Amino acid sequence: MSESPVWIDVRSGAPGLPGPYLYESLGPYEHLKKLGNRQPKIILAVGSCYKRQCLSDYLAVSYSNIKTKAITFHALAERNMFLVDCELHERHELPRIKAEPSFGFYNTHEFKGMLSGITQIAHEIYFDLLAPFSSAVLLFVSDLGGIDAVTELLANWARRMMIRPSLVRPQVLLLFKDGPALDPKGVHQRISSRLLKFVRISDPTKPYSFLDMQKIIRDCFDIRLFKGGSLRRFSQNLSSMTAQAASLRQDLRFDFSAVHLRHILQSAIIHFSSQSSGPFNVYYASRSKNPVSENLGEHIGHLVRSTKSDCSTMVASALVMDAYPPGMHYFHPSGVYDELYQSILSQVERDEKRQGFCWAVKERFIQMADEHEKTQVSSAEAHQILMSRLAWDIPLSSTSCGFCLTRYASYTFDCKHRICAVCTVICGSRDEAWRYLVSHCPLCQSPNASKFAMKPPTAGNRVLSLGGWAPRNSWQFLKDLQRASGLTSMTIREHFDAIIANDSGVFLTIAFFLEGWTLAECKRHLTDLELRRSVREKIRFENGIEFASECVTHWNTMGVVLQGKKSTTHINQLPWPFVRSDILVNYDGGCYAKDLITQISDRLISYLFYIELAALPRFDSVPQFISLRVRCRVSPGPALNDLVKKLYARQVNLFYRGDEVSYTQAPVCTSDVIEICKNSQPFLKKITISLASMRSTIDIKIGTSDSQSQSISNCPYMLEKIISEQGLDSAFGRSDHQPQKQTCGSCWGDSGEGGTLETELNRLQSILGPLLSKSY
């Protein structure tokens, strides 16, 4: 048996700080991670001296290294079985939280709301937080003050379960040192009597009877009694309880794998420390990284309004795809629908006056989900087959995705069906420049040649706002910006993800950025550029030029908002939120200095580079060496060759650091990098930095010297945010149905494997780098 450190503890705040705090060590989760998709059995034991004696005799638990009264986590000899050992209630005072840097091997959670004594907090942690996920709860009667005190404890637990029902009925074993004076029936009667007293005081208006209390207790617990005896008798009791718990969980479909249980436990701890009035919801916890679309009701309502035929089958299939991405635990479909979709679709039913719509969707949802689980068919694949069969009945929508029916559309197929960014990833394939090709429309199966440009998830947004009433000035601004970049094979349009255009900027946005005209071609049409009319179908100018918005060549490459005198046209819904941007270049036709153009150009070049994690980090030691990839948004070809040659000629360096005091310096481009890019390979630079926790920040810059460097995209970048945006912590599946990347032991190398030569060289570089190179 292996020993684990303290898992959960409670600490008071320091002077001037709030508190108390729930301390959560992350070390014990490594035991669950090793199990992978196997189902763990957790034994919750509450007591003190007699508990230690029994667990030492029966389960070979060693207490030689445990000095504190807390909640500890032990991996037992029996496969897949773990012991959560609870002695927190024995504390008489709380240690203060230490004023120290935040490290990655633990989390602290501030308690919110009304607080009570340490004993009550401990009992709530045991029974409200941990017991719902335990296969068996062992209560050592003599350690807890005798049968009367245990009766009080169980009655209080049952009272809280009346408000916040448990996931499954706990299997409780009362262990007596000297032998029980009561049989199980007598224990039930005592608890029922005590519970009746509680509820009559708290709610005297309800006519509860003793029989009501007995039924509630039977529904709340399965209680057994045990007097100290042979190891065989104890093992038989424990095996029987864990088997019964496993059967109950399987019937209710709460039989979580170790990977899923780890994330649910961490979510439950956050929920508990927030002292939320509502019960912990495992359905919402499983969707924390992939929440249900906020606009689900709006899009389903639009579909229902747009078609007179029954669309419940389409909606049900779309919701199954949303509810069960690869990696999701198979919750009972009825519970998923009731918790996540019922209220939204009931509102749609009322608003659109479609009686029976919500019930029809639920019936088909359950049927489809169970069928997919039995046949092991991907929910996305099944949905695509269904939608291609029913596409004739799907109205063309300029706003809603025609595939998932739940999100805003971002891209348009050649057949004019529209699709969202998430569904583009599900249905398409990507090149190195983050352009997706979906060869056939997933709705009508028509061939599609259009490519859909997408921003890398860890790259920031680059936004241009272009306007004013001096079109020649706007044209000159773009011309100067193009010249300052020094990249002849790459137009300035490739430096921006979104355009906000008004006044004369509308013409340049459509002609140059969307239609792909050259700046020389645009210059010939710079007279009389008042935007006369802007509607979805056509955009007309006074100079006689007219664009059909549905035929704009590059409207799938960036988000565009056109603001005319009387109307605003969204040629394309922005496929990503551009509120948080790397850069917002705002030009309204006025004068500008040459130095400003140079500064903007340098920043735009630095924002061509972004970072990715090689794998999910594991903070089993501090500091942790993290392997990063620096990538470039320019795809292999002449433009990338020009860029790396320019950076090489200017001797541009990379300055990077994590929690180190100084920056490590390395050249962005070497002769080897130039040769790799010449061979049509993407730019890639691997670096290693040192971080102490998930809240540590990664800072990477490029420049010719320490005084002339610019941050690359999204930097400084918090590690926790990179993990989330790269989708590395989506244990319950991703919205785009892409496979979850796993880490094996560490985050070294592309495969996540540790112990390679490259790993050791990276580690050595991170240690010796600051000593051998110039610091920044």
PDB file of C-alpha atoms in Angstrom, residues 194-407:
ATOM      1  CA  ARG A 194     -34.423  12.257  16.563  1.00  0.00           C
ATOM      2  CA  LEU A 195     -35.166  13.362  13.006  1.00  0.00           C
ATOM      3  CA  LEU A 196     -38.849  13.831  13.842  1.00  0.00           C
ATOM      4  CA  LYS A 197     -37.855  16.187  16.650  1.00  0.00           C
ATOM      5  CA  PHE A 198     -35.667  18.187  14.262  1.00  0.00           C
ATOM      6  CA  VAL A 199     -38.310  18.611  11.543  1.00  0.00           C
ATOM      7  CA  ARG A 200     -41.094  19.507  13.971  1.00  0.00           C
ATOM      8  CA  ILE A 201     -38.933  22.343  15.305  1.00  0.00           C
ATOM      9  CA  SER A 202     -37.784  23.563  11.886  1.00  0.00           C
ATOM     10  CA  ASP A 203     -41.150  23.198  10.108  1.00  0.00           C
ATOM     11  CA  PRO A 204     -44.050  22.815  12.615  1.00  0.00           C
ATOM     12  CA  THR A 205     -46.695  23.402   9.901  1.00  0.00           C
ATOM     13  CA  LYS A 206     -46.125  20.025   8.236  1.00  0.00           C
ATOM     14  CA  PRO A 207     -47.791  17.006   9.931  1.00  0.00           C
ATOM     15  CA  TYR A 208     -44.840  14.608   9.828  1.00  0.00           C
ATOM     16  CA  SER A 209     -45.330  11.280  11.623  1.00  0.00           C
ATOM     17  CA  PHE A 210     -42.895   8.746  13.033  1.00  0.00           C
ATOM     18  CA  LEU A 211     -43.680   6.421  10.103  1.00  0.00           C
ATOM     19  CA  ASP A 212     -42.764   9.232   7.702  1.00  0.00           C
ATOM     20  CA  MET A 213     -39.409   9.577   9.418  1.00  0.00           C
ATOM     21  CA  GLN A 214     -38.765   5.824   9.244  1.00  0.00           C
ATOM     22  CA  LYS A 215     -39.395   5.859   5.514  1.00  0.00           C
ATOM     23  CA  ILE A 216     -37.090   8.861   5.058  1.00  0.00           C
ATOM     24  CA  ILE A 217     -34.312   7.124   7.016  1.00  0.00           C
ATOM     25  CA  ARG A 218     -34.709   3.921   4.973  1.00  0.00           C
ATOM     26  CA  ASP A 219     -34.499   5.997   1.783  1.00  0.00           C
ATOM     27  CA  CYS A 220     -31.469   7.919   3.078  1.00  0.00           C
ATOM     28  CA  PHE A 221     -29.256   5.110   4.420  1.00  0.00           C
ATOM     29  CA  ASP A 222     -28.545   1.430   4.333  1.00  0.00           C
ATOM     30  CA  ILE A 223     -27.220   0.922   7.907  1.00  0.00           C
ATOM     31  CA  ARG A 224     -25.335  -2.139   9.158  1.00  0.00           C
ATOM     32  CA  LEU A 225     -23.740  -2.898  12.550  1.00  0.00           C
ATOM     33  CA  PHE A 226     -20.355  -4.525  13.185  1.00  0.00           C
ATOM     34  CA  LYS A 227     -18.593  -5.568  16.373  1.00  0.00           C
ATOM     35  CA  GLY A 228     -14.851  -6.097  16.253  1.00  0.00           C
ATOM     36  CA  GLY A 229     -14.153  -9.525  14.848  1.00  0.00           C
ATOM     37  CA  SER A 230     -12.095 -11.413  12.312  1.00  0.00           C
ATOM     38  CA  LEU A 231     -10.590  -9.885   9.200  1.00  0.00           C
ATOM     39  CA  ARG A 232     -12.738 -12.238   7.162  1.00  0.00           C
ATOM     40  CA  ARG A 233     -16.001 -10.890   8.652  1.00  0.00           C
ATOM     41  CA  PHE A 234     -14.883  -7.307   8.117  1.00  0.00           C
ATOM     42  CA  SER A 235     -13.854  -8.022   4.518  1.00  0.00           C
ATOM     43  CA  GLN A 236     -17.187  -9.731   3.846  1.00  0.00           C
ATOM     44  CA  ASN A 237     -19.102  -6.708   5.157  1.00  0.00           C
ATOM     45  CA  LEU A 238     -16.957  -4.284   3.165  1.00  0.00           C
ATOM     46  CA  SER A 239     -17.190  -6.333  -0.043  1.00  0.00           C
ATOM     47  CA  SER A 240     -20.967  -6.635   0.295  1.00  0.00           C
ATOM     48  CA  MET A 241     -21.359  -2.881   0.840  1.00  0.00           C
ATOM     49  CA  THR A 242     -19.107  -1.857  -2.036  1.00  0.00           C
ATOM     50  CA  ALA A 243     -20.805  -4.347  -4.380  1.00  0.00           C
ATOM     51  CA  GLN A 244     -24.245  -3.011  -3.446  1.00  0.00           C
ATOM     52  CA  ALA A 245     -23.046   0.573  -3.901  1.00  0.00           C
ATOM     53  CA  ALA A 246     -21.572  -0.305  -7.308  1.00  0.00           C
ATOM     54  CA  SER A 247     -24.877  -1.868  -8.376  1.00  0.00           C
ATOM     55  CA  LEU A 248     -26.849   1.195  -7.268  1.00  0.00           C
ATOM     56  CA  ARG A 249     -24.479   3.543  -9.076  1.00  0.00           C
ATOM     57  CA  GLN A 250     -24.635   1.456 -12.225  1.00  0.00           C
ATOM     58  CA  ASP A 251     -28.448   1.470 -12.198  1.00  0.00           C
ATOM     59  CA  LEU A 252     -28.486   5.257 -11.750  1.00  0.00           C
ATOM     60  CA  ARG A 253     -25.549   5.664 -14.174  1.00  0.00           C
ATOM     61  CA  PHE A 254     -23.413   7.471 -11.621  1.00  0.00           C
ATOM     62  CA  ASP A 255     -20.666   4.840 -11.873  1.00  0.00           C
ATOM     63  CA  PHE A 256     -17.891   7.292 -12.732  1.00  0.00           C
ATOM     64  CA  SER A 257     -14.480   6.324 -14.006  1.00  0.00           C
ATOM     65  CA  ALA A 258     -11.446   7.510 -12.039  1.00  0.00           C
ATOM     66  CA  VAL A 259     -10.749  10.235 -14.623  1.00  0.00           C
ATOM     67  CA  HIS A 260     -14.284  11.606 -14.345  1.00  0.00           C
ATOM     68  CA  LEU A 261     -14.463  11.203 -10.566  1.00  0.00           C
ATOM     69  CA  ARG A 262     -11.330  13.278 -10.124  1.00  0.00           C
ATOM     70  CA  HIS A 263     -12.862  16.254 -11.953  1.00  0.00           C
ATOM     71  CA  ILE A 264     -16.223  15.868 -10.216  1.00  0.00           C
ATOM     72  CA  LEU A 265     -14.562  15.799  -6.780  1.00  0.00           C
ATOM     73  CA  GLN A 266     -12.642  18.983  -7.563  1.00  0.00           C
ATOM     74  CA  SER A 267     -15.834  20.684  -8.777  1.00  0.00           C
ATOM     75  CA  ALA A 268     -17.688  19.496  -5.663  1.00  0.00           C
ATOM     76  CA  ILE A 269     -14.987  20.976  -3.416  1.00  0.00           C
ATOM     77  CA  ILE A 270     -15.306  24.351  -5.171  1.00  0.00           C
ATOM     78  CA  HIS A 271     -19.102  24.197  -4.846  1.00  0.00           C
ATOM     79  CA  PHE A 272     -18.914  23.235  -1.177  1.00  0.00           C
ATOM     80  CA  SER A 273     -16.485  26.015  -0.248  1.00  0.00           C
ATOM     81  CA  SER A 274     -18.727  28.568  -1.961  1.00  0.00           C
ATOM     82  CA  GLN A 275     -21.518  27.542   0.482  1.00  0.00           C
ATOM     83  CA  SER A 276     -24.027  27.641  -2.375  1.00  0.00           C
ATOM     84  CA  SER A 277     -27.645  27.223  -1.315  1.00  0.00           C
ATOM     85  CA  GLY A 278     -28.356  24.818  -4.191  1.00  0.00           C
ATOM     86  CA  PRO A 279     -27.298  21.157  -4.254  1.00  0.00           C
ATOM     87  CA  PHE A 280     -24.212  20.111  -6.176  1.00  0.00           C
ATOM     88  CA  ASN A 281     -25.224  19.163  -9.720  1.00  0.00           C
ATOM     89  CA  VAL A 282     -23.069  16.503 -11.397  1.00  0.00           C
ATOM     90  CA  TYR A 283     -24.618  17.250 -14.800  1.00  0.00           C
ATOM     91  CA  TYR A 284     -23.514  20.886 -14.715  1.00  0.00           C
ATOM     92  CA  ALA A 285     -20.153  19.899 -13.236  1.00  0.00           C
ATOM     93  CA  SER A 286     -19.537  17.615 -16.223  1.00  0.00           C
ATOM     94  CA  ARG A 287     -20.294  20.554 -18.555  1.00  0.00           C
ATOM     95  CA  SER A 288     -18.123  23.167 -16.819  1.00  0.00           C
ATOM     96  CA  LYS A 289     -15.631  23.198 -19.723  1.00  0.00           C
ATOM     97  CA  ASN A 290     -18.311  22.772 -22.378  1.00  0.00           C
ATOM     98  CA  PRO A 291     -21.419  24.621 -21.166  1.00  0.00           C
ATOM     99  CA  VAL A 292     -24.747  24.486 -22.962  1.00  0.00           C
ATOM    100  CA  SER A 293     -25.038  27.324 -25.483  1.00  0.00           C
ATOM    101  CA  GLU A 294     -26.512  30.476 -23.945  1.00  0.00           C
ATOM    102  CA  ASN A 295     -28.505  31.026 -27.137  1.00  0.00           C
ATOM    103  CA  LEU A 296     -29.887  27.496 -27.442  1.00  0.00           C
ATOM    104  CA  GLY A 297     -33.507  28.606 -26.980  1.00  0.00           C
ATOM    105  CA  GLU A 298     -33.147  31.408 -29.516  1.00  0.00           C
ATOM    106  CA  HIS A 299     -31.839  29.092 -32.243  1.00  0.00           C
ATOM    107  CA  ILE A 300     -34.309  26.268 -31.577  1.00  0.00           C
ATOM    108  CA  GLY A 301     -37.110  28.832 -31.528  1.00  0.00           C
ATOM    109  CA  HIS A 302     -35.987  30.201 -34.891  1.00  0.00           C
ATOM    110  CA  LEU A 303     -36.047  26.691 -36.387  1.00  0.00           C
ATOM    111  CA  VAL A 304     -39.519  25.968 -34.999  1.00  0.00           C
ATOM    112  CA  ARG A 305     -40.857  29.267 -36.395  1.00  0.00           C
ATOM    113  CA  SER A 306     -39.275  28.690 -39.792  1.00  0.00           C
ATOM    114  CA  THR A 307     -40.766  25.264 -40.493  1.00  0.00           C
ATOM    115  CA  LYS A 308     -44.318  24.010 -40.223  1.00  0.00           C
ATOM    116  CA  SER A 309     -43.353  20.348 -40.140  1.00  0.00           C
ATOM    117  CA  ASP A 310     -42.318  18.364 -37.056  1.00  0.00           C
ATOM    118  CA  CYS A 311     -38.686  19.161 -36.295  1.00  0.00           C
ATOM    119  CA  SER A 312     -38.486  17.326 -32.953  1.00  0.00           C
ATOM    120  CA  THR A 313     -36.302  14.539 -34.416  1.00  0.00           C
ATOM    121  CA  MET A 314     -33.736  17.031 -35.733  1.00  0.00           C
ATOM    122  CA  VAL A 315     -33.661  18.914 -32.440  1.00  0.00           C
ATOM    123  CA  ALA A 316     -33.326  15.711 -30.399  1.00  0.00           C
ATOM    124  CA  SER A 317     -30.415  14.513 -32.549  1.00  0.00           C
ATOM    125  CA  ALA A 318     -28.685  17.908 -32.206  1.00  0.00           C
ATOM    126  CA  LEU A 319     -29.082  17.796 -28.429  1.00  0.00           C
ATOM    127  CA  VAL A 320     -27.700  14.240 -28.250  1.00  0.00           C
ATOM    128  CA  MET A 321     -24.632  15.445 -30.160  1.00  0.00           C
ATOM    129  CA  ASP A 322     -24.318  18.335 -27.704  1.00  0.00           C
ATOM    130  CA  ALA A 323     -24.826  16.129 -24.635  1.00  0.00           C
ATOM    131  CA  TYR A 324     -22.562  13.192 -25.512  1.00  0.00           C
ATOM    132  CA  PRO A 325     -19.254  14.229 -27.108  1.00  0.00           C
ATOM    133  CA  PRO A 326     -16.444  11.639 -27.098  1.00  0.00           C
ATOM    134  CA  GLY A 327     -15.215  11.203 -23.533  1.00  0.00           C
ATOM    135  CA  MET A 328     -18.487  12.139 -21.830  1.00  0.00           C
ATOM    136  CA  HIS A 329     -19.730   9.896 -19.029  1.00  0.00           C
ATOM    137  CA  TYR A 330     -22.934   8.155 -20.093  1.00  0.00           C
ATOM    138  CA  PHE A 331     -25.461   9.741 -17.757  1.00  0.00           C
ATOM    139  CA  HIS A 332     -29.041   8.544 -17.985  1.00  0.00           C
ATOM    140  CA  PRO A 333     -30.538  10.473 -20.958  1.00  0.00           C
ATOM    141  CA  SER A 334     -33.696  11.309 -19.011  1.00  0.00           C
ATOM    142  CA  GLY A 335     -31.669  13.032 -16.283  1.00  0.00           C
ATOM    143  CA  VAL A 336     -29.511  14.875 -18.818  1.00  0.00           C
ATOM    144  CA  TYR A 337     -32.552  16.194 -20.660  1.00  0.00           C
ATOM    145  CA  ASP A 338     -34.371  17.247 -17.490  1.00  0.00           C
ATOM    146  CA  GLU A 339     -31.342  19.058 -16.052  1.00  0.00           C
ATOM    147  CA  LEU A 340     -29.896  20.706 -19.171  1.00  0.00           C
ATOM    148  CA  TYR A 341     -32.626  21.177 -21.763  1.00  0.00           C
ATOM    149  CA  GLN A 342     -36.114  20.788 -20.256  1.00  0.00           C
ATOM    150  CA  SER A 343     -36.632  24.392 -19.121  1.00  0.00           C
ATOM    151  CA  ILE A 344     -35.235  25.849 -22.367  1.00  0.00           C
ATOM    152  CA  LEU A 345     -37.424  23.758 -24.662  1.00  0.00           C
ATOM    153  CA  SER A 346     -40.490  24.245 -22.460  1.00  0.00           C
ATOM    154  CA  GLN A 347     -40.065  27.989 -22.987  1.00  0.00           C
ATOM    155  CA  VAL A 348     -39.747  27.466 -26.762  1.00  0.00           C
ATOM    156  CA  GLU A 349     -42.938  25.373 -26.670  1.00  0.00           C
ATOM    157  CA  ARG A 350     -44.820  28.168 -24.898  1.00  0.00           C
ATOM    158  CA  ASP A 351     -43.422  30.973 -27.070  1.00  0.00           C
ATOM    159  CA  GLU A 352     -44.079  29.200 -30.382  1.00  0.00           C
ATOM    160  CA  LYS A 353     -47.365  27.594 -29.258  1.00  0.00           C
ATOM    161  CA  ARG A 354     -46.194  24.086 -30.240  1.00  0.00           C
ATOM    162  CA  GLN A 355     -47.975  21.907 -27.719  1.00  0.00           C
ATOM    163  CA  GLY A 356     -46.215  18.601 -27.058  1.00  0.00           C
ATOM    164  CA  PHE A 357     -42.944  19.747 -28.662  1.00  0.00           C
ATOM    165  CA  CYS A 358     -40.843  19.438 -25.486  1.00  0.00           C
ATOM    166  CA  TRP A 359     -42.181  15.976 -24.654  1.00  0.00           C
ATOM    167  CA  ALA A 360     -41.636  14.747 -28.251  1.00  0.00           C
ATOM    168  CA  VAL A 361     -38.011  15.945 -28.222  1.00  0.00           C
ATOM    169  CA  LYS A 362     -37.369  14.252 -24.864  1.00  0.00           C
ATOM    170  CA  GLU A 363     -38.808  10.932 -26.056  1.00  0.00           C
ATOM    171  CA  ARG A 364     -36.614  10.928 -29.166  1.00  0.00           C
ATOM    172  CA  PHE A 365     -33.593  12.194 -27.207  1.00  0.00           C
ATOM    173  CA  ILE A 366     -33.730   9.210 -24.818  1.00  0.00           C
ATOM    174  CA  GLN A 367     -34.297   6.760 -27.666  1.00  0.00           C
ATOM    175  CA  MET A 368     -31.379   8.092 -29.754  1.00  0.00           C
ATOM    176  CA  ALA A 369     -28.926   8.345 -26.849  1.00  0.00           C
ATOM    177  CA  ASP A 370     -29.587   4.761 -25.725  1.00  0.00           C
ATOM    178  CA  GLU A 371     -29.289   3.494 -29.290  1.00  0.00           C
ATOM    179  CA  HIS A 372     -25.939   5.252 -29.802  1.00  0.00           C
ATOM    180  CA  GLU A 373     -24.626   3.837 -26.517  1.00  0.00           C
ATOM    181  CA  LYS A 374     -25.619   0.289 -27.461  1.00  0.00           C
ATOM    182  CA  THR A 375     -24.203   0.465 -30.989  1.00  0.00           C
ATOM    183  CA  GLN A 376     -21.174   2.623 -29.989  1.00  0.00           C
ATOM    184  CA  VAL A 377     -21.937   5.052 -32.814  1.00  0.00           C
ATOM    185  CA  SER A 378     -20.525   8.571 -32.573  1.00  0.00           C
ATOM    186  CA  SER A 379     -23.265  11.092 -31.796  1.00  0.00           C
ATOM    187  CA  ALA A 380     -21.794  13.502 -34.383  1.00  0.00           C
ATOM    188  CA  GLU A 381     -21.683  10.825 -37.089  1.00  0.00           C
ATOM    189  CA  ALA A 382     -25.258   9.765 -36.375  1.00  0.00           C
ATOM    190  CA  HIS A 383     -26.407  13.389 -36.410  1.00  0.00           C
ATOM    191  CA  GLN A 384     -24.703  14.025 -39.751  1.00  0.00           C
ATOM    192  CA  ILE A 385     -26.485  11.045 -41.325  1.00  0.00           C
ATOM    193  CA  LEU A 386     -29.827  12.234 -39.985  1.00  0.00           C
ATOM    194  CA  MET A 387     -29.351  15.869 -41.049  1.00  0.00           C
ATOM    195  CA  SER A 388     -28.291  14.933 -44.585  1.00  0.00           C
ATOM    196  CA  ARG A 389     -31.557  12.999 -44.850  1.00  0.00           C
ATOM    197  CA  LEU A 390     -33.696  15.850 -43.512  1.00  0.00           C
ATOM    198  CA  ALA A 391     -31.808  18.799 -45.024  1.00  0.00           C
ATOM    199  CA  TRP A 392     -34.603  19.598 -47.455  1.00  0.00           C
ATOM    200  CA  ASP A 393     -36.709  20.708 -44.477  1.00  0.00           C
ATOM    201  CA  ILE A 394     -34.068  22.946 -42.884  1.00  0.00           C
ATOM    202  CA  PRO A 395     -34.690  26.612 -43.765  1.00  0.00           C
ATOM    203  CA  LEU A 396     -31.640  28.622 -44.843  1.00  0.00           C
ATOM    204  CA  SER A 397     -30.667  30.848 -41.939  1.00  0.00           C
ATOM    205  CA  SER A 398     -28.207  33.721 -41.943  1.00  0.00           C
ATOM    206  CA  THR A 399     -27.716  33.544 -38.170  1.00  0.00           C
ATOM    207  CA  SER A 400     -28.163  29.977 -36.863  1.00  0.00           C
ATOM    208  CA  CYS A 401     -25.890  27.010 -37.557  1.00  0.00           C
ATOM    209  CA  GLY A 402     -27.797  24.588 -39.780  1.00  0.00           C
ATOM    210  CA  PHE A 403     -25.945  21.571 -38.386  1.00  0.00           C
ATOM    211  CA  CYS A 404     -25.974  21.764 -34.584  1.00  0.00           C
ATOM    212  CA  LEU A 405     -29.008  24.131 -34.487  1.00  0.00           C
ATOM    213  CA  THR A 406     -27.705  25.573 -31.208  1.00  0.00           C
ATOM    214  CA  ARG A 407     -25.071  28.228 -32.061  1.00  0.00           C
TER     215      ARG A 407
END
